Short mmCIF file of C-alpha atoms in Angstrom, two decimals:
data_model
loop_
_atom_site.label_atom_id
_atom_site.label_comp_id
_atom_site.label_asym_id
_atom_site.label_seq_id
_atom_site.Cartn_x
_atom_site.Cartn_y
_atom_site.Cartn_z
CA MET A 1 41.54 -64.46 -21.35
CA ARG A 2 41.56 -66.17 -24.41
CA VAL A 3 38.56 -67.18 -26.75
CA SER A 4 38.41 -69.44 -29.97
CA TYR A 5 38.95 -67.53 -33.27
CA HIS A 6 35.79 -68.52 -34.57
CA GLU A 7 33.89 -67.27 -31.36
CA LEU A 8 35.75 -64.03 -32.15
CA HIS A 9 34.91 -63.60 -35.81
CA ASP A 10 31.13 -64.92 -35.18
CA ALA A 11 30.84 -62.20 -32.64
CA LEU A 12 31.97 -59.66 -34.79
CA PHE A 13 30.19 -60.41 -37.82
CA ARG A 14 26.97 -60.07 -35.67
CA ALA A 15 27.47 -57.17 -34.11
CA LEU A 16 28.70 -55.50 -37.34
CA ALA A 17 25.78 -57.01 -39.44
CA LYS A 18 23.60 -55.23 -37.07
CA THR A 19 24.85 -51.81 -38.00
CA GLY A 20 23.60 -52.20 -41.72
CA LEU A 21 27.14 -53.52 -43.24
CA ALA A 22 26.13 -55.54 -45.90
CA SER A 23 26.82 -59.65 -45.31
CA GLU A 24 30.08 -60.01 -47.22
CA ARG A 25 31.57 -57.03 -45.92
CA ALA A 26 30.57 -57.70 -42.58
CA ALA A 27 32.57 -60.91 -42.92
CA LEU A 28 35.62 -59.32 -44.64
CA CYS A 29 35.60 -56.33 -41.86
CA ALA A 30 35.42 -59.27 -39.20
CA ARG A 31 38.10 -61.10 -40.53
CA LEU A 32 40.22 -58.13 -40.31
CA ILE A 33 39.62 -57.29 -37.21
CA ALA A 34 40.09 -60.63 -35.85
CA ASP A 35 43.04 -61.79 -37.63
CA SER A 36 44.49 -58.62 -35.95
CA SER A 37 44.03 -59.81 -32.58
CA ARG A 38 44.83 -63.19 -33.73
CA ASP A 39 48.47 -62.06 -34.86
CA GLY A 40 48.54 -60.83 -31.19
CA VAL A 41 47.87 -56.96 -32.39
CA GLU A 42 44.80 -56.79 -30.14
CA SER A 43 45.63 -53.10 -29.66
CA HIS A 44 44.42 -52.56 -33.43
CA GLY A 45 42.14 -55.32 -33.30
CA LEU A 46 39.12 -56.29 -30.98
CA ASN A 47 40.59 -53.19 -28.45
CA LEU A 48 39.54 -50.44 -31.77
CA PHE A 49 36.11 -52.15 -32.74
CA PRO A 50 34.49 -49.93 -29.35
CA ARG A 51 35.85 -46.99 -31.31
CA LEU A 52 34.51 -48.28 -34.71
CA LEU A 53 31.02 -48.82 -33.34
CA THR A 54 30.81 -45.59 -31.61
CA MET A 55 31.84 -43.82 -35.21
CA ILE A 56 28.93 -45.87 -36.80
CA ARG A 57 26.85 -44.99 -34.75
CA ASP A 58 27.77 -41.14 -34.43
CA GLY A 59 27.50 -41.17 -38.44
CA LEU A 60 31.16 -40.59 -38.90
CA VAL A 61 31.69 -43.94 -40.61
CA ASP A 62 29.09 -44.48 -43.74
CA VAL A 63 28.41 -48.52 -43.52
CA HIS A 64 27.07 -47.94 -47.15
CA ALA A 65 29.82 -46.16 -48.56
CA ARG A 66 32.52 -48.03 -51.24
CA PRO A 67 35.71 -45.77 -52.48
CA ALA A 68 35.96 -45.01 -55.71
CA CYS A 69 38.37 -43.91 -58.50
CA ALA A 70 38.22 -39.84 -58.67
CA SER A 71 41.39 -39.72 -61.24
CA ARG A 72 44.39 -41.71 -62.77
CA HIS A 73 47.23 -41.18 -64.85
CA GLY A 74 49.24 -43.84 -65.73
CA ALA A 75 49.84 -46.68 -62.57
CA ILE A 76 48.77 -43.71 -60.03
CA GLU A 77 45.21 -43.63 -58.73
CA ARG A 78 43.66 -41.41 -56.64
CA TRP A 79 40.51 -42.42 -54.75
CA ASP A 80 37.86 -41.10 -52.35
CA GLY A 81 37.27 -43.10 -49.66
CA ARG A 82 33.64 -41.41 -48.72
CA ARG A 83 33.79 -41.77 -45.26
CA GLY A 84 33.50 -45.47 -45.49
CA PRO A 85 35.32 -48.07 -42.49
CA GLY A 86 38.72 -47.80 -42.87
CA ASN A 87 40.08 -51.17 -43.00
CA LEU A 88 37.90 -51.92 -45.99
CA ASN A 89 38.67 -49.08 -47.74
CA ALA A 90 42.25 -49.66 -47.05
CA TYR A 91 41.65 -53.59 -48.07
CA GLU A 92 40.00 -52.28 -51.15
CA ALA A 93 42.79 -49.51 -51.94
CA MET A 94 45.78 -52.16 -51.86
CA ASP A 95 43.70 -54.43 -53.69
CA GLY A 96 43.66 -51.64 -56.60
CA ALA A 97 47.26 -51.07 -55.94
CA ILE A 98 48.10 -54.76 -56.58
CA ALA A 99 46.01 -55.12 -59.71
CA LEU A 100 47.96 -52.27 -61.13
CA ALA A 101 50.98 -53.44 -60.37
CA ARG A 102 50.26 -56.67 -62.35
CA GLY A 103 50.02 -54.69 -65.23
CA HIS A 104 52.72 -51.78 -65.12
CA GLY A 105 55.16 -53.43 -62.70
CA SER A 106 54.13 -50.77 -60.11
CA GLY A 107 51.05 -49.36 -58.54
CA CYS A 108 49.93 -46.53 -56.38
CA VAL A 109 46.49 -45.89 -55.06
CA ALA A 110 46.32 -42.72 -52.80
CA LEU A 111 42.90 -42.51 -50.57
CA SER A 112 41.60 -39.74 -49.56
CA ASN A 113 38.40 -39.13 -47.14
CA THR A 114 38.91 -42.26 -45.50
CA ASN A 115 38.81 -43.44 -41.61
CA HIS A 116 41.14 -45.30 -39.24
CA TRP A 117 42.43 -48.33 -40.77
CA MET A 118 43.18 -50.25 -37.81
CA ARG A 119 46.06 -52.56 -37.76
CA GLY A 120 48.37 -50.95 -40.72
CA GLY A 121 50.03 -54.37 -41.14
CA THR A 122 47.06 -56.14 -42.04
CA TYR A 123 47.65 -54.50 -46.00
CA GLY A 124 51.28 -55.34 -45.98
CA TRP A 125 50.44 -58.94 -45.40
CA GLN A 126 47.61 -58.54 -47.86
CA ALA A 127 50.45 -57.46 -50.57
CA ALA A 128 53.01 -60.06 -49.60
CA ASP A 129 50.26 -62.86 -49.82
CA ALA A 130 49.44 -61.54 -53.36
CA GLY A 131 53.20 -62.08 -54.04
CA VAL A 132 54.08 -58.48 -54.46
CA ILE A 133 56.07 -55.65 -52.43
CA GLY A 134 53.74 -53.69 -50.21
CA VAL A 135 54.63 -50.29 -48.91
CA CYS A 136 51.45 -48.11 -47.29
CA TRP A 137 51.11 -45.49 -44.77
CA THR A 138 48.33 -43.28 -43.23
CA ASN A 139 48.15 -39.53 -41.58
CA THR A 140 46.36 -38.88 -38.43
CA MET A 141 45.25 -36.40 -36.51
CA PRO A 142 48.08 -34.19 -34.48
CA ASN A 143 48.81 -36.36 -32.17
CA LEU A 144 52.55 -36.44 -31.52
CA PRO A 145 54.97 -33.19 -30.73
CA PRO A 146 57.57 -32.52 -33.16
CA TRP A 147 61.04 -32.23 -31.98
CA GLY A 148 62.02 -29.60 -29.98
CA ALA A 149 58.28 -28.74 -29.11
CA ASP A 150 55.63 -29.84 -26.48
CA THR A 151 52.32 -29.40 -28.31
CA PRO A 152 50.90 -31.85 -30.98
CA ARG A 153 51.46 -30.93 -34.40
CA ILE A 154 52.06 -34.07 -36.22
CA GLY A 155 50.64 -37.31 -36.71
CA ASN A 156 51.96 -40.60 -35.64
CA ASN A 157 51.61 -41.67 -38.77
CA PRO A 158 52.14 -45.81 -39.35
CA LEU A 159 54.04 -47.02 -42.09
CA VAL A 160 53.92 -50.41 -43.65
CA ILE A 161 56.68 -52.32 -45.66
CA ALA A 162 56.42 -55.86 -46.63
CA VAL A 163 58.29 -58.41 -48.64
CA PRO A 164 57.00 -61.72 -49.87
CA ARG A 165 58.97 -65.00 -48.69
CA PRO A 166 57.58 -68.56 -49.74
CA GLU A 167 59.19 -69.34 -45.97
CA GLY A 168 57.12 -66.24 -44.25
CA HIS A 169 56.80 -62.84 -45.34
CA VAL A 170 58.98 -59.57 -43.99
CA VAL A 171 56.51 -57.11 -42.99
CA LEU A 172 57.58 -54.05 -40.85
CA ASP A 173 54.78 -52.20 -39.07
CA MET A 174 55.36 -49.12 -37.13
CA ALA A 175 54.41 -46.01 -35.97
CA MET A 176 56.18 -42.63 -35.90
CA SER A 177 56.28 -42.60 -32.11
CA GLN A 178 58.25 -45.31 -30.06
CA PHE A 179 54.59 -47.08 -28.93
CA SER A 180 51.61 -46.21 -30.67
CA TYR A 181 48.40 -45.03 -28.59
CA GLY A 182 46.98 -48.22 -28.90
CA ALA A 183 49.87 -50.06 -27.95
CA LEU A 184 49.88 -47.48 -24.79
CA ALA A 185 46.28 -48.26 -24.19
CA SER A 186 47.35 -52.00 -24.22
CA TYR A 187 50.27 -51.70 -21.63
CA ARG A 188 47.93 -49.69 -19.49
CA LEU A 189 45.10 -51.93 -19.52
CA ARG A 190 47.42 -54.57 -18.23
CA GLY A 191 49.13 -52.67 -16.00
CA GLU A 192 52.37 -53.24 -17.41
CA PRO A 193 55.61 -50.38 -17.85
CA LEU A 194 56.78 -50.28 -20.97
CA PRO A 195 60.03 -51.98 -21.72
CA VAL A 196 62.06 -48.64 -22.75
CA PRO A 197 60.66 -45.13 -21.95
CA GLY A 198 58.06 -44.11 -24.61
CA GLY A 199 57.48 -40.71 -24.15
CA PHE A 200 57.33 -37.71 -21.68
CA ASP A 201 55.17 -37.03 -18.41
CA ARG A 202 53.74 -34.03 -17.69
CA GLU A 203 56.49 -32.33 -16.19
CA GLY A 204 58.84 -33.18 -19.22
CA THR A 205 60.53 -36.34 -17.89
CA LEU A 206 60.79 -39.36 -19.87
CA THR A 207 58.79 -42.47 -18.43
CA ARG A 208 58.01 -46.16 -19.11
CA ASP A 209 54.68 -45.42 -17.82
CA PRO A 210 52.03 -46.01 -20.43
CA ALA A 211 49.01 -43.66 -18.66
CA ALA A 212 51.50 -41.14 -18.13
CA ILE A 213 52.58 -40.59 -21.95
CA GLU A 214 48.54 -40.68 -22.69
CA ALA A 215 47.97 -38.14 -20.15
CA SER A 216 50.77 -35.46 -21.68
CA ARG A 217 50.13 -36.39 -25.15
CA ARG A 218 54.03 -36.26 -25.37
CA PRO A 219 55.17 -39.74 -27.02
CA LEU A 220 58.70 -40.33 -28.25
CA PRO A 221 59.07 -40.05 -31.83
CA ILE A 222 61.05 -42.87 -33.18
CA GLY A 223 64.85 -41.65 -33.53
CA TYR A 224 64.09 -38.68 -31.85
CA TRP A 225 64.28 -35.79 -34.56
CA LYS A 226 64.66 -38.37 -37.53
CA GLY A 227 61.15 -39.77 -36.48
CA SER A 228 59.50 -36.11 -36.32
CA GLY A 229 60.84 -35.31 -39.71
CA LEU A 230 59.66 -38.58 -41.02
CA ALA A 231 56.33 -38.38 -39.90
CA LEU A 232 55.63 -34.62 -41.44
CA MET A 233 57.08 -36.02 -44.92
CA LEU A 234 54.54 -39.05 -44.58
CA ASP A 235 51.93 -36.61 -44.18
CA MET A 236 53.03 -34.21 -46.84
CA VAL A 237 53.33 -36.93 -49.53
CA ALA A 238 50.17 -38.90 -48.46
CA ALA A 239 48.24 -35.28 -48.55
CA LEU A 240 49.69 -34.57 -51.84
CA LEU A 241 48.78 -37.77 -53.63
CA ALA A 242 45.50 -38.30 -52.45
CA GLY A 243 44.51 -34.58 -52.49
CA GLY A 244 43.22 -35.03 -48.80
CA ARG A 245 43.49 -33.79 -45.57
CA ALA A 246 47.48 -33.14 -43.94
CA THR A 247 47.30 -34.01 -40.07
CA HIS A 248 46.32 -30.38 -39.11
CA GLU A 249 43.48 -30.35 -40.83
CA ILE A 250 42.16 -33.58 -39.53
CA PRO A 251 39.68 -33.09 -36.14
CA GLU A 252 39.56 -35.00 -33.15
CA GLN A 253 37.75 -37.78 -34.03
CA GLU A 254 40.16 -38.68 -36.77
CA THR A 255 38.18 -39.18 -39.63
CA GLY A 256 38.97 -37.68 -43.37
CA LEU A 257 41.97 -39.43 -43.26
CA SER A 258 44.92 -39.67 -46.09
CA GLN A 259 46.50 -42.83 -47.05
CA VAL A 260 48.54 -44.07 -49.64
CA PHE A 261 49.20 -47.84 -51.04
CA LEU A 262 52.11 -48.91 -53.16
CA ALA A 263 52.71 -52.38 -54.78
CA PHE A 264 55.91 -53.54 -56.61
CA ASP A 265 55.83 -56.77 -58.63
CA VAL A 266 59.52 -57.30 -58.72
CA ALA A 267 58.81 -60.74 -59.48
CA ALA A 268 57.75 -59.84 -62.76
CA ILE A 269 61.33 -58.09 -63.22
CA ALA A 270 63.83 -60.35 -61.48
CA GLY A 271 61.80 -63.71 -61.14
CA ARG A 272 60.91 -65.68 -58.02
CA ASP A 273 63.96 -67.60 -57.77
CA GLU A 274 66.40 -64.56 -57.93
CA THR A 275 63.89 -62.70 -55.47
CA THR A 276 63.91 -65.42 -52.32
CA ARG A 277 67.87 -65.86 -52.79
CA VAL A 278 68.40 -62.12 -52.50
CA VAL A 279 65.85 -62.08 -49.35
CA GLU A 280 67.20 -65.16 -47.73
CA ALA A 281 70.70 -64.12 -47.96
CA ILE A 282 69.82 -60.92 -46.06
CA LEU A 283 68.03 -62.85 -43.28
CA ALA A 284 70.61 -65.36 -43.18
CA ASP A 285 73.49 -62.96 -42.61
CA LEU A 286 71.03 -60.90 -40.04
CA GLN A 287 71.37 -63.68 -37.54
CA VAL A 288 68.47 -62.14 -35.58
CA ARG A 289 64.21 -62.06 -35.45
CA TYR A 290 62.93 -60.22 -38.54
CA PRO A 291 59.94 -57.86 -38.66
CA GLY A 292 56.96 -60.16 -38.68
CA GLU A 293 58.77 -63.21 -37.81
CA ARG A 294 57.04 -63.47 -34.31
CA THR A 295 53.54 -63.26 -36.01
CA PHE A 296 53.82 -66.83 -37.12
CA ASP A 297 54.59 -67.89 -33.44
CA THR A 298 51.75 -66.27 -32.02
CA ARG A 299 49.05 -67.11 -34.69
CA ARG A 300 49.83 -70.85 -34.15
CA GLN A 301 49.35 -70.17 -30.40
CA SER A 302 46.09 -68.57 -31.02
CA VAL A 303 45.05 -71.40 -33.33
CA GLU A 304 45.76 -73.90 -30.13
CA ASP A 305 45.24 -72.00 -27.27
CA GLY A 306 42.61 -69.27 -28.52
CA VAL A 307 42.88 -65.43 -29.22
CA ARG A 308 43.92 -63.04 -26.15
CA VAL A 309 41.73 -60.71 -25.77
CA GLU A 310 41.16 -57.74 -23.38
CA PRO A 311 37.97 -58.48 -21.07
CA SER A 312 36.27 -55.16 -21.22
CA ALA A 313 36.77 -55.29 -25.27
CA TRP A 314 35.21 -58.76 -25.28
CA ARG A 315 32.35 -57.94 -23.11
CA PHE A 316 31.75 -54.92 -25.05
CA LEU A 317 31.66 -56.92 -28.31
CA GLU A 318 29.36 -59.75 -26.62
CA SER A 319 26.49 -56.95 -25.86
CA ALA A 320 27.13 -55.40 -29.39
CA ALA A 321 26.62 -58.62 -31.03
CA ALA A 322 23.53 -59.58 -28.50
CA SER A 323 21.54 -56.09 -28.65
#
């Protein structure tokens, strides 16, 4: 089913305001969630809202908390997220990294003690909209078996890389598993098989059945052993820079995460004309769709036809907004 963007944002705002979230922050939180669904990433938009609301009600997310800088050295800052709403913490942290990049050419905010950031690509688009290169990632609870094992010991640690471009930003947003758990849930809810094998079932057989992969907790790492190794290193660097938890210390409720936000003001070094020329030449040679390109088509369709929502998630939101 589809609903208008305004209707989706309004319902989210009303539900979030009822939690005690200040009006301005409720509006931003609602926009970040609605934008994710508008862009076709409903798995990390509206579909995650029930989880966010449950964590708020259980006291795992503090709607009154704001992140604070705990220490700094040059263009690197270490922030405490204070268990605040994950998407608001992440948005503020990327803003902080962008501000550092304006003054130093590059900036890094490492965030500890935070919550699920929902759609990671949000903060890549945020950086690119500000005209800077953005790189960010988060660790997660153990939900991915390292290569050669069958028990989850590492996280699928989403990584985002964004490059600004006047004709449409280039934004890569990917988990370290072939499909994120949110994507698996979306395919399952739609009753669709995965387009390619995405993990193992309980018998150890590669499968395209999302429910079987969720049950086994054995998603396939991207690039097999390479994705497994990259997931490990992202976790290690995030925990070290943020001074926060590593994957093996994160509980099943997936709170107290460590995240890193980097910004590079490349135009200050090379100039906008040069950066545009380099990016356009690379994309022209590519001759196929680039990361983030499909987002623009999805946005246009969402504006014209309404935002696609999963019926059960929409019903949950309507109830939360009305109660």
